[in-house]
Coordinates of C-alpha atoms in Angstrom, one line a residue:
X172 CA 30.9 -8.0 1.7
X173 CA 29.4 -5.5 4.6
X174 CA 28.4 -2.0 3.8
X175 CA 29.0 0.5 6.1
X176 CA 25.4 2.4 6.6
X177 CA 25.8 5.8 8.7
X178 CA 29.4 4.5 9.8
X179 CA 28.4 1.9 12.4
X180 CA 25.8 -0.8 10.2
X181 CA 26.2 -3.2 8.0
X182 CA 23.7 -4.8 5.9
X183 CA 23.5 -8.0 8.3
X184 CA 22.4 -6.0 10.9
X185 CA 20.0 -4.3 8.9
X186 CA 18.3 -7.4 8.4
X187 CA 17.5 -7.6 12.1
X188 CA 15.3 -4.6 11.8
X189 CA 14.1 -4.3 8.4
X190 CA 10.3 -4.9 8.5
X191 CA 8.0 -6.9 6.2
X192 CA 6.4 -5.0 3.5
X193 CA 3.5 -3.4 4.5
X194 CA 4.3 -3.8 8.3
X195 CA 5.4 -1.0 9.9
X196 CA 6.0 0.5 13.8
X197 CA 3.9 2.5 16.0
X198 CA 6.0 5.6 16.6
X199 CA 5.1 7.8 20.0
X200 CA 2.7 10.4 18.6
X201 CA 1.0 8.2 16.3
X202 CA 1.1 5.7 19.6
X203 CA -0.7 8.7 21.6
X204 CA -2.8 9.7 19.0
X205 CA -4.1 6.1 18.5
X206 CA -4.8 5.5 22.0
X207 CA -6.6 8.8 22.5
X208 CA -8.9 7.9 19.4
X209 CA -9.3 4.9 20.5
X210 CA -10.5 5.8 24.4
X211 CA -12.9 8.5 23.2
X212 CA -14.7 6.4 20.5
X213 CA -14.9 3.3 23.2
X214 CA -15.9 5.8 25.4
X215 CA -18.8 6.7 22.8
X216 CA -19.9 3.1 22.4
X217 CA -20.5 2.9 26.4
X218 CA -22.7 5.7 26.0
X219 CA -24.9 3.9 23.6
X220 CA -24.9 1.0 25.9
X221 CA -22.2 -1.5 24.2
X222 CA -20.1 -3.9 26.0
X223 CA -16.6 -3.8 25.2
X224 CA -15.3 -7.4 24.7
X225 CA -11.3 -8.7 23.7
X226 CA -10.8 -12.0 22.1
X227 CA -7.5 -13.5 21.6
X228 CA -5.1 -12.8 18.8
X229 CA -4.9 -16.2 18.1
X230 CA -7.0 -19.6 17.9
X231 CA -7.9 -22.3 16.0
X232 CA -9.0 -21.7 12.5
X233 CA -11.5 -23.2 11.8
X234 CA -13.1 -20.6 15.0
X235 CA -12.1 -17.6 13.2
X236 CA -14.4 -18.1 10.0
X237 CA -18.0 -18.0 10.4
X238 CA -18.9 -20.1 7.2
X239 CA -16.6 -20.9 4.0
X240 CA -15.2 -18.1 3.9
X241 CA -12.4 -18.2 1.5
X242 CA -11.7 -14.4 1.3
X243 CA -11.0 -14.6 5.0
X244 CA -9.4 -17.3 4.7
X245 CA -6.3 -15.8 1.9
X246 CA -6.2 -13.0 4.0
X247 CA -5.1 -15.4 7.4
X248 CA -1.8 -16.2 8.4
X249 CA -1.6 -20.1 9.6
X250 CA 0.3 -21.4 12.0
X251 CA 0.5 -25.1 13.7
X252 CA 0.0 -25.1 17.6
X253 CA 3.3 -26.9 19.6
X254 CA 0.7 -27.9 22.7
X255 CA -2.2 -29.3 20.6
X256 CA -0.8 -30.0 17.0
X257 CA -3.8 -28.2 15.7
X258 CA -3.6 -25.6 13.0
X259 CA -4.1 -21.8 14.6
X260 CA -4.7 -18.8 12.9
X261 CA -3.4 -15.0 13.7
X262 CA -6.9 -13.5 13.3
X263 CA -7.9 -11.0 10.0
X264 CA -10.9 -9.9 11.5
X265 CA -12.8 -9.7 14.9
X266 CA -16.2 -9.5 13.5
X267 CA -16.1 -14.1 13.8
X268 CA -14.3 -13.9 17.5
X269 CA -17.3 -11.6 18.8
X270 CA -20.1 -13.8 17.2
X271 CA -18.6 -16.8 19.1
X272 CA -18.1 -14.6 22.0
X273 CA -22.3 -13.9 21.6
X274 CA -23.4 -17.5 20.3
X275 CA -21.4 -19.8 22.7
X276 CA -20.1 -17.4 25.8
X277 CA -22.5 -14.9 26.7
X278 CA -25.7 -17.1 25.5
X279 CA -28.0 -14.3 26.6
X280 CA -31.5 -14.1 25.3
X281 CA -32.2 -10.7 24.5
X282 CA -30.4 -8.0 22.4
X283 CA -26.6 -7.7 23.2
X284 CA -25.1 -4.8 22.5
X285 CA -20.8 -5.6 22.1
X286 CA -17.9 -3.3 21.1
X287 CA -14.4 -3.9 20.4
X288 CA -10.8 -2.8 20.2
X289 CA -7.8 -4.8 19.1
X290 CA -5.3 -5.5 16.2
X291 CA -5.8 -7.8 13.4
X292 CA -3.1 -9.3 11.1
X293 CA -3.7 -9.7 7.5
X294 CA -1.8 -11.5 4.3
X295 CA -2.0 -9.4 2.5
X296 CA -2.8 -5.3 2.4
X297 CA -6.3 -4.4 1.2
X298 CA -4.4 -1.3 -1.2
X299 CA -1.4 0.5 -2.0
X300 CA -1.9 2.4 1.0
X301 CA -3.2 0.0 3.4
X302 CA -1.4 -1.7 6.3
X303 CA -1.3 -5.7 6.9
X304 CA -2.0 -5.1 11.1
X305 CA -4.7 -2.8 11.0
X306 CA -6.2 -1.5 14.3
X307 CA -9.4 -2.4 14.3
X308 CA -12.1 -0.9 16.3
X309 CA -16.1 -1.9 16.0
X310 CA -19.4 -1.9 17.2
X311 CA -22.2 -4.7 16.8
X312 CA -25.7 -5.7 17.8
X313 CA -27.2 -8.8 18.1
X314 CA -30.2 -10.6 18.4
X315 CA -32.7 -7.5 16.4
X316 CA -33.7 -8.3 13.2
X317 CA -35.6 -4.8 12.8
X318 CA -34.1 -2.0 10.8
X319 CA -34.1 0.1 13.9
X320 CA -30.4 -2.0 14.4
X321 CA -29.1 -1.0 11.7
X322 CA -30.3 2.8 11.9
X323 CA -28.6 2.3 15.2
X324 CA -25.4 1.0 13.7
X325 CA -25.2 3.7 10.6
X326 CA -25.6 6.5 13.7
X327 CA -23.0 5.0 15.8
X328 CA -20.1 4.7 12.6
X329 CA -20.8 8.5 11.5
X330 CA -20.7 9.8 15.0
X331 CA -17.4 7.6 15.2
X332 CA -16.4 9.3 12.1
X333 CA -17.1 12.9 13.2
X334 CA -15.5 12.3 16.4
X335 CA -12.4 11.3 14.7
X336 CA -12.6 14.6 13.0
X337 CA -13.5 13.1 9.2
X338 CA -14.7 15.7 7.9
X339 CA -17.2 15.7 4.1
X340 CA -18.5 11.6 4.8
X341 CA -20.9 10.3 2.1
X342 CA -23.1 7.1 3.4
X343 CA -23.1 4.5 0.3
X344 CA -25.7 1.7 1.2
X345 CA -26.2 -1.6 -0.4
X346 CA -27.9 -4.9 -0.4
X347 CA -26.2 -8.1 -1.1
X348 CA -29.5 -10.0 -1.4
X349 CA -30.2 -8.5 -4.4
X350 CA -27.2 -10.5 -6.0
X351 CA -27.6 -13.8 -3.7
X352 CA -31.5 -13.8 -5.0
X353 CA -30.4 -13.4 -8.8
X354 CA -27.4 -15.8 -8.2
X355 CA -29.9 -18.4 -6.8
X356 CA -31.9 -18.1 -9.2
X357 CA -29.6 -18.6 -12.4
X358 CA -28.3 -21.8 -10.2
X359 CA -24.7 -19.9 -9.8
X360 CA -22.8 -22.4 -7.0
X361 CA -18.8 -22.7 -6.8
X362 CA -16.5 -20.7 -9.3
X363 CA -19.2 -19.3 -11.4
X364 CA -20.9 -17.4 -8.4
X365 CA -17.5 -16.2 -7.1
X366 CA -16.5 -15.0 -10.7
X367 CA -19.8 -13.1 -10.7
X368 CA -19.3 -11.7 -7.3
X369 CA -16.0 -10.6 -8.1
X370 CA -17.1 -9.1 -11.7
X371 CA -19.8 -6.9 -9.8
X372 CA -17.3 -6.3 -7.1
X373 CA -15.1 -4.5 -9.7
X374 CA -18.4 -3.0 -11.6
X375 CA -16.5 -5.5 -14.5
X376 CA -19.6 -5.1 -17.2
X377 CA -17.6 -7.1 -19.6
X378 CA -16.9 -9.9 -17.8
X379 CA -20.5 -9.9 -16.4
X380 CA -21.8 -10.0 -19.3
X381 CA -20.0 -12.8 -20.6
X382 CA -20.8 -14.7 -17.2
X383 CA -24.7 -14.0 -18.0
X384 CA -24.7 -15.1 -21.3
X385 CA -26.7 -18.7 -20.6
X386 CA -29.6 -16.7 -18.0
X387 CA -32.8 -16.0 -18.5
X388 CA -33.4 -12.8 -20.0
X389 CA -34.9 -10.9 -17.3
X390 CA -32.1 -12.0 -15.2
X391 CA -29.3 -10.7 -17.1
X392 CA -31.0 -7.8 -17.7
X393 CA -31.1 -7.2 -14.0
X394 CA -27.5 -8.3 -13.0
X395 CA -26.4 -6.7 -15.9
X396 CA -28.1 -3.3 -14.4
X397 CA -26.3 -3.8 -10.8
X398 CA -23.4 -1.7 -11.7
X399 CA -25.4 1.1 -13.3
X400 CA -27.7 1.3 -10.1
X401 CA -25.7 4.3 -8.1
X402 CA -26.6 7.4 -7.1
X403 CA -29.9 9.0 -5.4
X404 CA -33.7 7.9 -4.4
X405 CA -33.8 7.3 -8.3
X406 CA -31.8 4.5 -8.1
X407 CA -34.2 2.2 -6.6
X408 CA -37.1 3.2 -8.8
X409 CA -34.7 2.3 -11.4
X410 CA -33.9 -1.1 -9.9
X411 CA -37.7 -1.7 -9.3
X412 CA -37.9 -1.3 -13.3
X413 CA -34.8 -3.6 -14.2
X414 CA -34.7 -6.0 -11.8
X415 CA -36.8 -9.5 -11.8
X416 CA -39.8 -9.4 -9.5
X417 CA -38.3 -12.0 -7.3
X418 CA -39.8 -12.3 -3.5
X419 CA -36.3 -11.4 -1.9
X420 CA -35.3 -9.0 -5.0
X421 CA -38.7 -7.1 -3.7
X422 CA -37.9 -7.7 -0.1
X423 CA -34.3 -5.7 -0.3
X424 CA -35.4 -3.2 -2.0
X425 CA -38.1 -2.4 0.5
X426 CA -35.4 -2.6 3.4
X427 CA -33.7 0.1 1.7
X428 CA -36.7 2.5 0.9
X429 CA -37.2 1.7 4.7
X430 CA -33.4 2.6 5.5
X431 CA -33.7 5.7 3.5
X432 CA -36.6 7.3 4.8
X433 CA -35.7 6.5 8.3
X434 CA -31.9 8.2 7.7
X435 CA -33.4 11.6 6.5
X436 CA -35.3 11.6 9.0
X437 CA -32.3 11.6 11.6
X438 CA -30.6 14.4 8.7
X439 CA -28.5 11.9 7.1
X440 CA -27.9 11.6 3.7
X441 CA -27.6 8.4 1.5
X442 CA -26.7 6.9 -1.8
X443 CA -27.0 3.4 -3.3
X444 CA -24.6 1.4 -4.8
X445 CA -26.9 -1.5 -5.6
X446 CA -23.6 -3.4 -7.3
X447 CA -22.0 -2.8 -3.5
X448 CA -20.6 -6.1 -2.6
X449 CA -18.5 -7.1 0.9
X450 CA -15.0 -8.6 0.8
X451 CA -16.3 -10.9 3.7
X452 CA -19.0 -13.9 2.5
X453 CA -20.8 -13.6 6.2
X454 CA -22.7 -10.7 5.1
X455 CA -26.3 -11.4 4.6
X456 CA -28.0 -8.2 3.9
X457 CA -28.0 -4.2 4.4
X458 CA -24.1 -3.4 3.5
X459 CA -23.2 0.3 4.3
X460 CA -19.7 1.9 3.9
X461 CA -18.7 5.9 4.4
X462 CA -16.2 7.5 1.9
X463 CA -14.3 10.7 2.6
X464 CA -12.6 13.1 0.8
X465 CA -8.6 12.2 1.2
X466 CA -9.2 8.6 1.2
X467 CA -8.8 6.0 -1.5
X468 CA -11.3 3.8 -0.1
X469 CA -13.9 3.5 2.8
X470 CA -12.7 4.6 5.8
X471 CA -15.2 2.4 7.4
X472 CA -17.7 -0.5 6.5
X473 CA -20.4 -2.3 8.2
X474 CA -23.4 -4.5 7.3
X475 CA -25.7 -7.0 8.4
X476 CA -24.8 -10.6 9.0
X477 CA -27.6 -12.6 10.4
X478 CA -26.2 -16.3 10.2
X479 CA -22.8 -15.2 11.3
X480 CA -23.2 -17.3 15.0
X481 CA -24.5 -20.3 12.8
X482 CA -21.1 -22.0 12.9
X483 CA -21.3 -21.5 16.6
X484 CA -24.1 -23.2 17.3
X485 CA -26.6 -20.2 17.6
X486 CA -27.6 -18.4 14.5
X487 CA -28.9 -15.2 15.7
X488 CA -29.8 -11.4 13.4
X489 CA -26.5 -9.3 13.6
X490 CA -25.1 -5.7 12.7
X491 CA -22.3 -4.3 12.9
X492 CA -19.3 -2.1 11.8
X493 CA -15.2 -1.4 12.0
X494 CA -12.8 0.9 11.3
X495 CA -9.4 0.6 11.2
X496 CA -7.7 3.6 13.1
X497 CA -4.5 3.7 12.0
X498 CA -6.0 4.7 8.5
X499 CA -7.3 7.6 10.7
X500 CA -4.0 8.8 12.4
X501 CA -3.0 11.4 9.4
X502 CA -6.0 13.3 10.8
X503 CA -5.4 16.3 13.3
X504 CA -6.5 14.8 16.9
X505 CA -6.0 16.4 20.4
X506 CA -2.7 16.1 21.7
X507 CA -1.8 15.7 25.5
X508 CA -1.6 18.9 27.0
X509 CA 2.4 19.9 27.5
X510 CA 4.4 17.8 30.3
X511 CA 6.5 19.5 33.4
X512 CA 10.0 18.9 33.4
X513 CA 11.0 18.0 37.5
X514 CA 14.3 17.7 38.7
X515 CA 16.0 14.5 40.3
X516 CA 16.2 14.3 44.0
X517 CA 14.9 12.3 47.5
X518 CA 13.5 15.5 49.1
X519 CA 10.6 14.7 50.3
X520 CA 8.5 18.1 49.7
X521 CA 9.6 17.4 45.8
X522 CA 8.4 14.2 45.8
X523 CA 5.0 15.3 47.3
X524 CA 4.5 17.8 44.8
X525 CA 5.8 15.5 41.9
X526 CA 2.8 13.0 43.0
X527 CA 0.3 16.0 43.3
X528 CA 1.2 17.0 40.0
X529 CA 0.3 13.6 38.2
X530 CA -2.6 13.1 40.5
X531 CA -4.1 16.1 39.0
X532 CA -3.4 14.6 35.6
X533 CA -0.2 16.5 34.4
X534 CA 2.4 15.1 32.6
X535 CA 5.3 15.6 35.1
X536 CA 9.3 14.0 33.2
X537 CA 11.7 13.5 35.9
X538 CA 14.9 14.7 34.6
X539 CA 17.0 12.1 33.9
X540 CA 19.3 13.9 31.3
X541 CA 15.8 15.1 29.3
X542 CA 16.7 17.0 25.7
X543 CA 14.2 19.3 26.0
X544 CA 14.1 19.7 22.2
X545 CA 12.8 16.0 21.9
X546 CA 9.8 15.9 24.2
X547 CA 6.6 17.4 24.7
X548 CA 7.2 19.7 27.9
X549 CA 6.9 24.0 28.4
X550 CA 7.3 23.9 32.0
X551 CA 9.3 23.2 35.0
X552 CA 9.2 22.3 38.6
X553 CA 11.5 24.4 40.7
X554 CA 12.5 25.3 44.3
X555 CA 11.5 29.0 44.5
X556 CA 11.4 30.4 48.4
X557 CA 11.1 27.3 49.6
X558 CA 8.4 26.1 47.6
X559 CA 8.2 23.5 44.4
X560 CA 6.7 25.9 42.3
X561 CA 5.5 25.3 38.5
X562 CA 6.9 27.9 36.1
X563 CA 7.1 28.5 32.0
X564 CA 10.2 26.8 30.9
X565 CA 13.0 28.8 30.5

């Protein structure tokens, strides 16, 4: 049976416009707010010399995973191509498209700087609060395997951040090598590293524990100590004590004495999360992700990912990070300056000044039967001595 809603719907015409969970529309001040963020911070990224680049929402698959990613690959939606037969894929993340775009399109030599700006389309929501077509918006370098890219990338996200008008961001940086060299070393392939990944993920000291049962001592001693390794300067003394002396164990945790000293240098401030794992396998080393009081999680997250172009036929040192900006819009941003509300009419004196008024970037609303309650306008164009004149809106 239909039920009348407000008088005029019913519920089968509710289901026309009923969205999917977590899926949701882009009203007009969010719209304008989103667009303005999104300018200024591309804007920013010209200014430190990136490229801005826009892959495709869709393409094959297998293209839009840099290795076996099977994180990536839960979070993509599938769909089978009526030209080509071939399976496609709505993409979940940009991060894959751009390291094609480096390895196989642009083929340059030297270090590329590349930005992006675009929305992805996920499975599933990363929280509570999280939306499944995030707008993501990123920075990456390639082709630098020095620190000095990843100083450069750490700059670039907390100027993003401050532009944005975060305000109280704490840097958290971490190292997946430190787990890939104790994984490798215990002999963890398949579901056992994945359950271990996902235990440290979730600081899960029980299940850890249970996992390292059958390792040598001093390794479970030191994934066992992961998840206790947060905080300060301390926590990498700490680490140096509880960790095995393993080449690349050693070799992280120089990278981020090297990281920290070069941050304070620049006045920023870090911590360590040494248990600090990516939801993405691509990553390789240096993970970094700013918090913010007001959010449930990072608002954004970057990292290094030197074999992400492998699968492309060009393996090359990366860094990078995103955002998503729609997780940003609750913020206060500048708003459009007020519109002028003009009258309707061929003369061509109005017409002049309607097109002098826009040139000179106002907002001019022709009126077309405008509620003046319901848009964004204090003035008005009007005929005063023979003159379009702009005046305060009555």
């Amino acid at each position: 049976m239909d039920i009348p809603i407000g008088g005029h719907l019913n519920v089968w015409t509710m289901r026309n416009w009923i969205l999917p969970e977590y899926i949701s529309d882009v009203l007009p001040m969010e719209s304008r707010q989103l667009e303005a963020m999104r300018r200024a911070l591309l804007d920013l990224y010209v200014r430190y010399g990136y490229e801005q680049v826009e892959p495709p929402l869709v393409e094959y698959v297998e293209s839009l995973f840099t290795q076996d990613d099977s994180a990536l690959d839960l979070k993509t939606f599938k769909l089978v191509d009526e030209l080509s037969g071939r399976q496609m894929g709505l993409r979940a993340d940009i991060t894959p498209q751009v390291a094609r775009i480096d390895a196989h399109i642009l083929n340059r030599q030297g270090v590329t700087r590349l930005c992006y700006a675009g929305s992805v389309v996920t499975t599933r929501p990363d929280g509570l609060l999280s939306n499944r077509q995030p707008r993501q918006i990123g920075a990456e370098v390639y082709g630098c395997a020095q620190i000095g890219a990843d100083i450069e990338a750490i700059e670039l996200m907390l100027a993003s951040l401050d532009l944005a008008g975060v305000k109280d961001v704490r840097l958290e940086v971490g190292h997946i090598g430190l787990f890939n060299a104790m994984a490798d070393a215990a002999g963890w392939q398949g579901e056992t590293r994945q359950l271990a990944f996902n235990a440290l993920q979730q600081k899960d000291s029980t299940a850890l524990q249970q996992l390292t049962s059958d390792v040598s001592p001093e390794l479970r001693q030191g994934l066992l100590a992961l998840p206790l390794c947060y905080g300060g300067h301390e926590v990498l003394e700490r680490a140096r004590a509880a960790l095995p002396a393993l080449p690349a164990v050693s070799e992280a945790l120089a990278v981020l004495n090297e990281l920290e000293a070069a941050l304070i240098t620049r006045g920023i401030q870090v911590r360590f999360d040494l248990a600090e794992l990516p939801g993405s396998y691509y990553h390789t080393g240096l993970v970094f992700n700013a918090y913010a009081t007001g959010f449930v999680s990072a608002v954004a997250r970057g990292g290094r990912y030197d074999r992400v172009g492998e699968k492309f036929g060009r393996s090359r040192p990366a860094t990078g990070f995103s955002l998503d900006l729609r997780a940003l819009t609750a913020l206060p941003f500048p708003s459009h300056r007020a519109g002028i509300l003009a009258p309707q009419g061929d003369d061509a004196a109005l017409l002049s000044a309607i097109r002098a008024l826009r040139v000179s970037g106002e907002t001019v609303i022709v009126d077309l039967g405008v509620d003046v309650t319901e848009v964004h306008i204090n003035r008005s164009l009007q005929l005063i001595s023979g003159q379009w004149q702009v005046v305060p809106l009555q």
